[in-house]
Coordinates of C-alpha atoms in Angstrom, one line a residue:
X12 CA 2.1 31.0 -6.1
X13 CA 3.0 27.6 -5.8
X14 CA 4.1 25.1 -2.7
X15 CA 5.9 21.6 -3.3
X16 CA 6.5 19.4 -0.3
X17 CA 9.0 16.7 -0.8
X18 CA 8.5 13.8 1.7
X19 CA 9.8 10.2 1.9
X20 CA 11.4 7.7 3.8
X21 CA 15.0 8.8 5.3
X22 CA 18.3 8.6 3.1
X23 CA 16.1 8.9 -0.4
X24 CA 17.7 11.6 -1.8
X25 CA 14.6 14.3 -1.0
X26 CA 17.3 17.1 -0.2
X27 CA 19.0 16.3 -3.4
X28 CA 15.4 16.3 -5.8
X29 CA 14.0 19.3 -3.6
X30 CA 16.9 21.6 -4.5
X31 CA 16.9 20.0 -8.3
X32 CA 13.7 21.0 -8.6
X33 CA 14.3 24.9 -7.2
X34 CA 17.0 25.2 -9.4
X35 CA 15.1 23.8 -12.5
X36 CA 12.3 26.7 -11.7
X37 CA 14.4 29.0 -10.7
X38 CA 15.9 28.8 -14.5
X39 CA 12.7 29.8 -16.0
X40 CA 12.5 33.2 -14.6
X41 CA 10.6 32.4 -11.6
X42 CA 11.9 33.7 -7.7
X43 CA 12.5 30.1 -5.7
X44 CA 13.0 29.8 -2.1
X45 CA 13.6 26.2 -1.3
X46 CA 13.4 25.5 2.9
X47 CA 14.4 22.2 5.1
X48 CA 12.2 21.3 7.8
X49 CA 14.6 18.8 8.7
X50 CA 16.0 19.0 12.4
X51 CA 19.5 17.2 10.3
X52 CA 19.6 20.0 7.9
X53 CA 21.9 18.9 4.9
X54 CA 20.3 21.3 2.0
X55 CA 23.3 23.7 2.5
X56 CA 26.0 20.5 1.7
X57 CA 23.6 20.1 -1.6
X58 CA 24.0 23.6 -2.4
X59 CA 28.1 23.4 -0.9
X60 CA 27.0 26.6 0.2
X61 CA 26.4 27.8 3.6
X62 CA 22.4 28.1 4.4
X63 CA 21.2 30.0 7.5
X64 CA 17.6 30.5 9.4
X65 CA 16.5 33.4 7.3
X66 CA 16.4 33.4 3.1
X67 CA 20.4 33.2 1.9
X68 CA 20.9 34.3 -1.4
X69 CA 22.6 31.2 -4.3
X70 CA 22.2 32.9 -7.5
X71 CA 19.9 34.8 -9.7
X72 CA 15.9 34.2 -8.8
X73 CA 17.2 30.9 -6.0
X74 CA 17.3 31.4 -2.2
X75 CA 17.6 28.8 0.4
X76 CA 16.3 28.6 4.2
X77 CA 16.9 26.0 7.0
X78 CA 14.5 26.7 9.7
X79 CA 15.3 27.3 13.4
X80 CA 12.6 26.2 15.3
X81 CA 13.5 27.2 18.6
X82 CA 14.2 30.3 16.9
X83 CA 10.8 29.7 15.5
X84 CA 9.0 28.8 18.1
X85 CA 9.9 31.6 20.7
X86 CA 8.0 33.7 17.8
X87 CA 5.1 31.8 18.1
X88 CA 4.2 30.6 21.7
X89 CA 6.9 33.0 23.7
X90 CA 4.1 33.9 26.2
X91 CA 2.5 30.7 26.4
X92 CA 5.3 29.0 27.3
X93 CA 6.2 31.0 29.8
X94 CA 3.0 30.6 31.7
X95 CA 3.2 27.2 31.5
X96 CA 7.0 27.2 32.9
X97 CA 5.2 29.1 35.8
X98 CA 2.6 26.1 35.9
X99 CA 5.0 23.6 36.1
X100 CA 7.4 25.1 38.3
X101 CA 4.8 26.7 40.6
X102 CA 5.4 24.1 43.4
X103 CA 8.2 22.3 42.3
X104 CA 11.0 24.6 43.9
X105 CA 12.8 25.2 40.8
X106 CA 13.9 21.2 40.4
X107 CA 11.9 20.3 37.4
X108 CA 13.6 20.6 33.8
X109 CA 11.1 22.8 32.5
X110 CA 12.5 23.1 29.2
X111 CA 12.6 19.8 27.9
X112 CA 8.9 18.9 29.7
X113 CA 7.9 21.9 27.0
X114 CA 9.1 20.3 23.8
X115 CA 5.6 18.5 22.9
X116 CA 5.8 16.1 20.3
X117 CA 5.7 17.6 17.1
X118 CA 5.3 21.2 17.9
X119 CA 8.6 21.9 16.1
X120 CA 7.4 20.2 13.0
X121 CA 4.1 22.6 13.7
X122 CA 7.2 26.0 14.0
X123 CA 8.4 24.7 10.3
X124 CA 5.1 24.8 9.4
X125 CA 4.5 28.3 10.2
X126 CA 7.5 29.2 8.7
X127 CA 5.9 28.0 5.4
X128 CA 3.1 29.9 5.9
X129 CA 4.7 33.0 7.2
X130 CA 6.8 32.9 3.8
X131 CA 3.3 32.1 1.7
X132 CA 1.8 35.4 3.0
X133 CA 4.6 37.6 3.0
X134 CA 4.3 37.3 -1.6
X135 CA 8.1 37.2 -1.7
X136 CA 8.2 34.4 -3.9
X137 CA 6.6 33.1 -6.8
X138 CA 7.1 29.3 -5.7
X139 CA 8.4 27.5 -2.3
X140 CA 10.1 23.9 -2.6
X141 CA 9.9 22.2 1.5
X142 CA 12.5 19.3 2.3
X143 CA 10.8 17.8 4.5
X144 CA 12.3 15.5 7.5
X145 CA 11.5 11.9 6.9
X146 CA 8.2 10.2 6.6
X147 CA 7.3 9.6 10.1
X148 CA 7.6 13.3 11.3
X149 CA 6.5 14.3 8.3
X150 CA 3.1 13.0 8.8
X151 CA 3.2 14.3 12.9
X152 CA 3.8 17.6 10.8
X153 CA 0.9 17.9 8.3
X154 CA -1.6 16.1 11.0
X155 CA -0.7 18.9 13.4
X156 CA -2.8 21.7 11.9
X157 CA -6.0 19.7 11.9
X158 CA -5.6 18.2 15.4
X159 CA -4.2 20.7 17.8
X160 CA -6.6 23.8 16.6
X161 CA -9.3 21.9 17.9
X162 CA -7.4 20.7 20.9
X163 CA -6.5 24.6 22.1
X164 CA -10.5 25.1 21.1
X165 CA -12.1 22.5 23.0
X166 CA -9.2 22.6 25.7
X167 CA -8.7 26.1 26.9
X168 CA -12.4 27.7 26.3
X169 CA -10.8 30.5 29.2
X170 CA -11.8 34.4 28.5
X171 CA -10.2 36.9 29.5
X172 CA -13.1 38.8 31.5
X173 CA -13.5 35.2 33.4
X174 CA -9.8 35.2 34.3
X175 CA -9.6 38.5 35.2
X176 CA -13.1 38.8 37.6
X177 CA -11.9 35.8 39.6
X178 CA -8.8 35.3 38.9
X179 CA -7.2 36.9 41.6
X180 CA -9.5 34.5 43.8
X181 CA -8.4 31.4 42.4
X182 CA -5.1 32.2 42.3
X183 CA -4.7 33.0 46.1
X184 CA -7.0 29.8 47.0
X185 CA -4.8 27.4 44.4
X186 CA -1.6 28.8 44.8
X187 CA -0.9 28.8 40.6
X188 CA -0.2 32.0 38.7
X189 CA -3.2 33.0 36.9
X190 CA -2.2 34.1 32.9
X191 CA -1.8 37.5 32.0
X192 CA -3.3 38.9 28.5
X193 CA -0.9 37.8 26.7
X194 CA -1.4 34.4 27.1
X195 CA -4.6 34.8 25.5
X196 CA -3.5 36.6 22.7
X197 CA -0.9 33.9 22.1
X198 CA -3.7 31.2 22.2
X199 CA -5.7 33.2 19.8
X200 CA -2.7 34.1 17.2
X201 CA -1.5 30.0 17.1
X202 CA -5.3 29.2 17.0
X203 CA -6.1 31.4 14.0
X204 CA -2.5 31.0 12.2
X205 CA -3.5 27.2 12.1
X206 CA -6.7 27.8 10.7
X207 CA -5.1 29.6 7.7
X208 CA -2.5 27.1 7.5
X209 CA -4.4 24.2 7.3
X210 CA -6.7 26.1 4.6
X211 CA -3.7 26.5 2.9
X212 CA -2.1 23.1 2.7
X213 CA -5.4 21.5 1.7
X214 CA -5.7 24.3 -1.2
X215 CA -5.0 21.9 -4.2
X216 CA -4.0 24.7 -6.6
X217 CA -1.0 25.9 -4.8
X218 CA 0.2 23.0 -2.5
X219 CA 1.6 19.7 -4.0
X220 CA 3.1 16.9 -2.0
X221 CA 5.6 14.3 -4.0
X222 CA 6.6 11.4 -2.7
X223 CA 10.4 10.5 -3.1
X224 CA 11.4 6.7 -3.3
X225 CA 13.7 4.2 -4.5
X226 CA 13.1 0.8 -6.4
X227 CA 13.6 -1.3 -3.3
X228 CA 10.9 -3.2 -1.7
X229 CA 11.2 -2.3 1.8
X230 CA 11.4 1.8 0.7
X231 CA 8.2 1.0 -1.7
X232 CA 6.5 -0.5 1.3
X233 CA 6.8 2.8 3.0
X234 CA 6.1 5.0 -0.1
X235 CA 2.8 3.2 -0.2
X236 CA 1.9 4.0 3.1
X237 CA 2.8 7.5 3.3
X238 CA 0.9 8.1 0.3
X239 CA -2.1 6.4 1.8
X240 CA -1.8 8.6 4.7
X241 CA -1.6 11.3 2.9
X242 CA -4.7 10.4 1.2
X243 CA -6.5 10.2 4.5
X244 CA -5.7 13.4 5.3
X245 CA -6.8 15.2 2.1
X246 CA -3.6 16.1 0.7
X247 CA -2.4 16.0 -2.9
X248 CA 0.5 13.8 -4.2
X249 CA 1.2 14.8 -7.4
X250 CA 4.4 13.4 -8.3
X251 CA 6.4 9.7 -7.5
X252 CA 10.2 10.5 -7.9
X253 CA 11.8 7.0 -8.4
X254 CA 15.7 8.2 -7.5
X255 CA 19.0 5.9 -7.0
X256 CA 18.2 4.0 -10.2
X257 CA 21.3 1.3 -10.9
X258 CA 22.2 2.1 -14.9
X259 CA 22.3 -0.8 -16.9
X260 CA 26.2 -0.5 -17.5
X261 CA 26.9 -0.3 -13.8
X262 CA 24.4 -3.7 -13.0
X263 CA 27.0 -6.7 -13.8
X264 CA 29.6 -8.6 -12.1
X265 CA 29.1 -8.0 -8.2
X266 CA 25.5 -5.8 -8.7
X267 CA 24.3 -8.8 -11.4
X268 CA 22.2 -10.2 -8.9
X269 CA 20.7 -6.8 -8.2
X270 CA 19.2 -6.8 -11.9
X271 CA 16.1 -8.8 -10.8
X272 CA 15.1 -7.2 -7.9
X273 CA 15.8 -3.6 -9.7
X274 CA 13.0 -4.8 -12.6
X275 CA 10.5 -6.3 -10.1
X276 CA 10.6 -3.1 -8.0
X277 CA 10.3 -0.5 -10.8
X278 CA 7.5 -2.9 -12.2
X279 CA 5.6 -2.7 -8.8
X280 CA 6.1 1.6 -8.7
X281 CA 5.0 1.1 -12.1
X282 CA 1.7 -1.0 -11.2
X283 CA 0.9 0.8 -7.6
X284 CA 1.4 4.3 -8.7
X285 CA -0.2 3.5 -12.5
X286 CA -1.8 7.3 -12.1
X287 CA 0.1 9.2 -10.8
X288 CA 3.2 10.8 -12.9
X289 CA 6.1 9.3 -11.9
X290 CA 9.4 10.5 -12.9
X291 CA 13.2 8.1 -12.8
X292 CA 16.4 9.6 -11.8
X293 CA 19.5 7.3 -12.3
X294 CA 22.6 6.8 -9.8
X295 CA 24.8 9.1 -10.5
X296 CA 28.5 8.9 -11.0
X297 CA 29.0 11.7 -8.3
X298 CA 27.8 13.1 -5.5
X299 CA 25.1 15.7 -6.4
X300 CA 26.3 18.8 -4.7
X301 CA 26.7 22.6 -6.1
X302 CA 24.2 24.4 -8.4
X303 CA 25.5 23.1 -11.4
X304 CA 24.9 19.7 -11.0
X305 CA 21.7 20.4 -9.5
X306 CA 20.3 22.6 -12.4
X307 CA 21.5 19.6 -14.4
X308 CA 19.7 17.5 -12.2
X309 CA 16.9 19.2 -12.6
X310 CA 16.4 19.3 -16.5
X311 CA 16.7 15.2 -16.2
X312 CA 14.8 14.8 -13.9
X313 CA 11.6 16.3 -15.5
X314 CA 12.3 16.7 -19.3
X315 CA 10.1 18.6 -21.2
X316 CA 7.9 19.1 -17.9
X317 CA 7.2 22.2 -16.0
X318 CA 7.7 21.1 -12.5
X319 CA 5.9 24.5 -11.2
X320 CA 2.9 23.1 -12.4
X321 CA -0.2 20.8 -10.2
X322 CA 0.9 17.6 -12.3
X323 CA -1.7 15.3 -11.3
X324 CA -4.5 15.5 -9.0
X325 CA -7.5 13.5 -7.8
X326 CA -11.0 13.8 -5.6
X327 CA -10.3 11.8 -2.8
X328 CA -13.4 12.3 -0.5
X329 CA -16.6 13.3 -2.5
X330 CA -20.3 12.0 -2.5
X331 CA -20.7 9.0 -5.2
X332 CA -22.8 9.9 -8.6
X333 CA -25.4 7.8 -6.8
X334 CA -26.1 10.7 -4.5
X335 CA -26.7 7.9 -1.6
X336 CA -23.1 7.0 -0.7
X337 CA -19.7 9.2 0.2
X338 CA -16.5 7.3 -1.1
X339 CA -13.5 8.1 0.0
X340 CA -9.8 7.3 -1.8
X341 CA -7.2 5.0 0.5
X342 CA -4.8 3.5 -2.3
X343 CA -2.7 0.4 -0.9
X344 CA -5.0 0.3 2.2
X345 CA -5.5 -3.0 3.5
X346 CA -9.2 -3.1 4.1
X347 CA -8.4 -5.4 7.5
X348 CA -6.7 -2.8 9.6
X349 CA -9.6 -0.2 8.0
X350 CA -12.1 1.2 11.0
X351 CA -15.3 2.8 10.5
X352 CA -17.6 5.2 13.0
X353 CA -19.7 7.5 13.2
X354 CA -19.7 10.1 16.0
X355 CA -22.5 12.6 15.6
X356 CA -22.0 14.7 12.4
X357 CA -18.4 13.1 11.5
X358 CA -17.2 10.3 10.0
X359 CA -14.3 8.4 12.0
X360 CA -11.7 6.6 9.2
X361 CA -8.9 4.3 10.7
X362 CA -5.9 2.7 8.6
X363 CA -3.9 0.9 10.9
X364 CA -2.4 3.2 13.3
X365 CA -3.2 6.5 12.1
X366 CA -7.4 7.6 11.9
X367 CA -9.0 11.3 10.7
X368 CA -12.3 12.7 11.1
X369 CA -14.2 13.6 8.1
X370 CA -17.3 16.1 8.3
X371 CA -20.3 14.1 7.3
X372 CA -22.0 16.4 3.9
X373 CA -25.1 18.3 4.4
X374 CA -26.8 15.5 2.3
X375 CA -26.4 12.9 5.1
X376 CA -26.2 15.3 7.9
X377 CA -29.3 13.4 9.6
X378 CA -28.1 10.0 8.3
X379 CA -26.9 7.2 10.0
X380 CA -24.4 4.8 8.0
X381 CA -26.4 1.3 6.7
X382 CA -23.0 -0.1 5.5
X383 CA -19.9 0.6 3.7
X384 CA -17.6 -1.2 1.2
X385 CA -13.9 -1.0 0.2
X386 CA -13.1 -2.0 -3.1
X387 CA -10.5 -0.6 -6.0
X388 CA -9.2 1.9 -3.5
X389 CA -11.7 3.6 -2.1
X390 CA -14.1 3.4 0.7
X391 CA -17.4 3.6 0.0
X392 CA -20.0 4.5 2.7
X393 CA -23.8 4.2 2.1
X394 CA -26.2 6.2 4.3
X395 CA -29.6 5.5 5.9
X396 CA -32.5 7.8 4.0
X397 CA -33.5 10.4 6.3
X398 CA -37.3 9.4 6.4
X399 CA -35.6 5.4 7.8
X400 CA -33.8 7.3 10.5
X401 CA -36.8 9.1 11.9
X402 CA -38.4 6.1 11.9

């Protein structure tokens, strides 16, 4: 089974080459559901069809999904959300907007994301294409597994047996509700649901991530930094998708000026990108919307390519052939906002504004760092020997 994420700055055309793609592999034979994570659904006006919450039927071997996620998300944390309405409202005589103080940032993205995986483990489907909301939440999205499993971990260690042998007590001598079992059991089912999904999305043979852009600087700029952040959080981009090309008969008279800046972009995809498959989708005369022009879409797009497939892939964190250093890939990053620590067994990596923990390897598990380097893309960190730490 195969999962490709399409992600990218807003107003791309990811909707449009996310259902391209599911109709291109969908003609081969193979059962396609193709979902939006996007709050601003617009994959049923690709489709011109209507697209609900659960899978809607297009045509043979193709359904479509637009997730809820409140619909979602009363699946997932019903209970705990309820306690935590009781928390909030406990002493507040009923004049606090409960509601909205519960919509944490990101956990809707998190609700699409269980989705995903919900639709992964139920075997229905031989591949799942995601249109994914735009870059920023994007990101928020994929970090969320990682980071807020070990936040409920470290955050609410509470047992049951503890909470029910003095919680009575507590709750007479604080005046807050106390939670009821099925708090826990919520706390345990998100818990373990993002351990499986975050072993999932960083399982390189099923899950791809491709990066949709256009050739203009400012929408390059941002390609390049998504993709580095990608990087630093282990996923696998295996795809560029260069859309909105100008065609060389529609570049004269008022668009002539746009010539230049058209080449200079697609040169600096060509040069930033160099390994990675990228693939060019000229401006259409039309709007691309029904299944026809998307299955045609689809055949242009990737030629004699099998989209299905892991097109390109790449070790991004692995321990150098020296066997005394760990290098890590950050294409694009710009070695003055890079940050380095160490914080007992695990590595601390900064680029600019966004930063991810890395396990330090067995091999250097008693190692401190003597030094590190960042040079053609990746980040190399030398380690103390063992025998100089002891010392």
């Amino acid at each position: 089974m195969r999962i490709i994420i399409y992600t990218g700055k807003g107003g791309v055309g990811k909707t449009s080459m996310a259902a391209a793609t599911a109709c291109r592999i969908a003609k081969s034979g193979k059962k396609v559901l193709v979902m939006s994570t996007d709050q601003a659904h617009s994959l049923g006006d690709s489709f011109d069809k209507k697209v609900g919450k659960e899978e809607t039927f297009l045509t043979d071997n193709l359904y479509a999904m637009e997730i809820d996620t409140v619909y979602e998300g009363e699946k997932s944390w019903g209970n705990l959300k309820g306690y935590l309405k009781q928390l909030l409202t406990a002493k507040g005589g009923g004049g606090i907007e409960a509601e909205e103080l519960l919509i944490f940032p990101g956990l809707e993205e998190l609700f699409s994301m269980f989705k995903i995986l919900d639709m992964y483990e139920s075997g229905e489907y031989d591949t799942i294409i995601v249109d994914c909301a735009p870059t920023g939440e994007t990101l928020a999205l994929l970090k969320y597994p990682e980071r807020l499993s070990g936040v409920i971990e470290k955050v609410l260690p509470l047992e049951k047996l503890g909470v029910k042998t003095v919680g009575a007590v507590l709750e007479k001598a604080m005046k807050i509700p106390m939670p009821e079992d099925s708090v826990f059991d919520d706390i345990e089912h998100l818990t373990e649901k993002m351990k499986r999904l975050q072993r999932l999305m960083l399982n390189k043979d099923i899950v791809s991530l491709r990066v949709v852009t256009t050739p203009e600087k400012i929408v390059i700029e941002e390609a390049k930094r998504n993709f580095t952040c990608l990087y630093l959080y282990h996923y696998n981009v295996d795809a560029i998708i260069v859309n909105h090309i100008y065609p060389a008969e529609a570049m004269e008279g008022y668009f002539s000026k746009w010539v230049k800046y058209q080449e200079e972009a697609l040169e600096e995809i060509s040069e930033c990108f160099s390994e990675v498959p990228r693939f060019y989708v000229e401006l259409q005369k039309e709007e691309l919307r029904t299944l026809e022009m998307l299955e045609q879409m689809g055949g242009q797009i990737f030629g004699d390519e099998d989209p299905d497939e892991v097109l390109f892939r790449q070790n991004i964190y692995e321990i150098d052939k020296d066997g005394k250093s760990l290098k890590i890939y950050l294409p694009f990053a710009d070695k003055a906002q890079l940050r380095l620590e160490q914080d007992r067994d695990e590595l601390v990596v900064g680029v600019g504004n966004e930063s991810r923990r890395f396990p330090i390897p067995s091999e250097f598990a008693q190692c401190d760092i003597a030094g590190a380097k960042f040079a053609d893309g990746y980040l190399r960190i030398r380690f103390l020997p063992e025998t100089e730490v002891n010392k």
